[in-house]
C-alpha positions as a printed Julia matrix, in Angstrom:
202×3 Matrix{Float64}:
  91.04  80.57  81.57
  89.15  77.61  83.73
  92.06  75.82  86.17
  91.19  72.49  84.79
  91.56  74.58  81.63
  94.93  75.49  82.67
  96.11  71.8   84.48
  95.18  70.28  81.15
  97.45  72.61  79.34
  99.77  71.66  81.74
 100.0   68.38  81.7
  99.65  68.75  77.4
 102.8   69.95  77.03
 105.17  68.11  80.1
 104.13  65.43  78.22
 105.43  66.94  75.2
 108.26  68.04  76.68
 108.92  64.75  78.07
 108.45  62.69  74.92
 110.97  64.92  73.38
 113.26  64.53  75.88
 112.59  60.1   75.96
 113.25  61.06  71.66
 116.5   63.35  72.39
 117.47  60.51  74.28
 117.6   57.65  72.31
 119.3   59.63  69.96
 121.99  60.22  71.2
 122.43  56.81  72.87
 121.76  55.48  68.67
 123.96  57.88  68.61
 127.39  56.68  70.24
 126.31  52.39  70.02
 126.54  53.84  66.19
 130.67  56.14  66.65
 131.77  52.75  68.31
 130.47  49.86  66.35
 131.8   50.9   62.32
 131.08  49.02  60.26
 133.57  45.6   59.89
 132.13  44.68  56.7
 133.27  45.7   52.67
 130.24  47.47  51.07
 130.39  47.71  46.76
 129.16  51.73  48.14
 129.31  54.34  50.71
 126.14  56.18  50.05
 127.17  59.48  51.62
 124.33  61.81  52.74
 124.08  65.53  51.9
 123.87  68.61  54.08
 123.74  71.77  53.71
 126.12  72.96  51.36
 128.15  76.22  52.74
 128.04  77.46  55.93
 129.86  80.98  56.39
 131.47  80.97  53.23
 132.89  78.59  53.37
 132.14  74.86  52.56
 130.17  72.82  55.5
 132.22  71.35  58.18
 128.6   68.88  58.9
 128.59  68.04  55.17
 132.85  67.93  54.36
 132.43  66.14  57.27
 130.43  63.33  56.13
 132.78  63.07  52.97
 136.15  61.96  55.12
 134.11  59.41  56.69
 133.33  58.13  53.32
 136.48  58.68  51.32
 138.31  57.41  54.98
 136.06  54.04  54.29
 137.05  54.55  50.96
 141.64  53.86  52.42
 140.66  51.98  54.34
 139.68  49.0   51.87
 135.32  49.16  53.17
 134.06  50.44  50.17
 135.07  50.22  46.37
 132.96  53.45  45.63
 131.0   56.96  46.84
 127.83  58.3   46.09
 127.4   60.98  46.76
 123.41  61.83  47.42
 122.01  65.71  48.09
 120.42  69.22  44.9
 120.42  72.43  45.27
 120.67  74.15  48.38
 117.49  76.05  48.98
 120.03  78.73  51.21
 122.87  79.13  48.46
 121.92  77.48  45.43
 124.52  75.2   44.86
 123.95  71.5   45.18
 125.56  69.6   48.08
 126.53  65.73  45.39
 128.61  68.47  43.87
 130.51  70.27  46.63
 130.61  66.65  48.03
 132.63  66.06  45.09
 134.65  68.88  44.23
 136.13  68.85  48.05
 136.86  65.2   47.73
 139.13  65.77  44.3
 140.74  67.56  46.28
 140.85  65.7   48.96
 142.89  63.85  47.14
 140.25  60.91  46.57
 141.15  59.61  42.46
 138.75  56.66  42.86
 135.13  56.03  41.29
 131.67  58.02  42.07
 127.83  58.61  41.44
 126.52  61.75  42.1
 122.94  61.68  42.72
 122.26  66.11  42.87
 118.13  65.87  43.28
 117.21  65.14  46.51
 115.65  67.24  48.47
 115.27  64.98  52.69
 117.17  61.43  54.02
 114.13  60.64  51.98
 115.0   61.35  48.99
 118.64  60.92  49.65
 117.55  56.59  49.46
 114.46  56.89  47.15
 116.71  58.24  43.86
 120.73  57.48  44.84
 118.49  53.0   45.01
 118.61  53.37  40.82
 121.06  54.61  40.51
 123.52  51.95  42.7
 121.68  49.59  40.85
 122.2   50.56  37.25
 125.15  50.68  38.52
 125.15  46.41  40.53
 125.65  48.16  44.07
 124.16  45.51  46.29
 125.65  46.29  49.25
 126.2   49.87  51.06
 127.49  51.47  53.95
 125.56  54.19  54.61
 127.31  58.12  56.08
 125.88  60.65  58.0
 126.73  62.37  61.42
 125.8   60.66  64.61
 122.55  61.81  66.22
 121.33  61.41  62.02
 121.36  58.47  62.37
 118.5   56.87  64.45
 116.04  58.51  61.8
 117.88  56.98  58.59
 117.97  53.44  59.8
 113.94  53.83  59.64
 113.29  55.8   57.18
 115.71  52.97  54.84
 113.1   50.1   56.28
 110.11  51.79  56.36
 110.88  52.6   52.35
 112.12  48.86  52.33
 115.8   50.61  51.1
 117.32  47.41  52.89
 115.25  44.99  51.55
 117.13  46.4   48.0
 120.63  46.73  49.25
 122.96  45.03  52.07
 123.48  48.33  53.94
 125.63  49.65  57.26
 125.88  52.95  59.06
 129.37  54.45  59.21
 129.01  57.61  61.65
 131.38  60.42  60.08
 132.82  62.17  63.73
 132.57  65.75  62.16
 134.02  69.04  64.19
 129.57  69.75  64.3
 129.3   67.24  65.9
 132.3   67.0   67.9
 130.99  71.41  68.69
 128.6   71.7   70.78
 125.95  73.74  69.42
 125.59  71.31  66.62
 125.05  69.11  69.16
 122.57  70.93  70.4
 120.93  72.58  66.81
 121.17  68.31  66.44
 119.32  67.04  69.85
 116.61  70.04  68.68
 115.95  69.63  64.97
 115.82  65.04  64.58
 113.13  64.52  67.05
 110.97  67.19  65.03
 112.33  65.71  62.32
 111.19  62.39  63.92
 108.16  63.3   64.82
 107.53  64.31  60.91
 109.14  61.35  59.46
 106.46  59.42  61.21
 103.8   60.5   59.81
 104.97  59.22  56.08
 105.33  55.21  57.18
């Protein structure tokens, strides 16, 4: 390999790493900001975005923590209904929306629920939940997910036109996964790649 080609490859790698770190920093800064500023206005529903349903044979705390955050919004009187969005997990065949429903009921939530059990991605969470909510007369929504996920979710909301249909706010779920360094690291690794992938669509 010639010295010029070697320098070019190292330069390209450096640009990639700097871009990756820049996106990661932006995601985490936004995550902390959303955590510090929870929703203040009441909405018709909380839309809880799906995640892997089970981990190590138990309901995934990354998912159930999001449900808990949605229940907290309902208890605070900020939403009237919970919407759970998530389809079949490739890992174990469980339907995320149904796992969320069981956890909510087991946690004592007795309010109205709406399930969207087919979506496989964040964009599909929005595109498949939207018509169901419109059919139910929903005009305002609080989107619930983990802090590191919300920067990407916001851009998908804007890029898909979801926020032209609904008045949208965001709630960061301070799950145990968010609080564990392992999942924080996973979020930092995964989100920049997912952001670049989503950018291709918009």
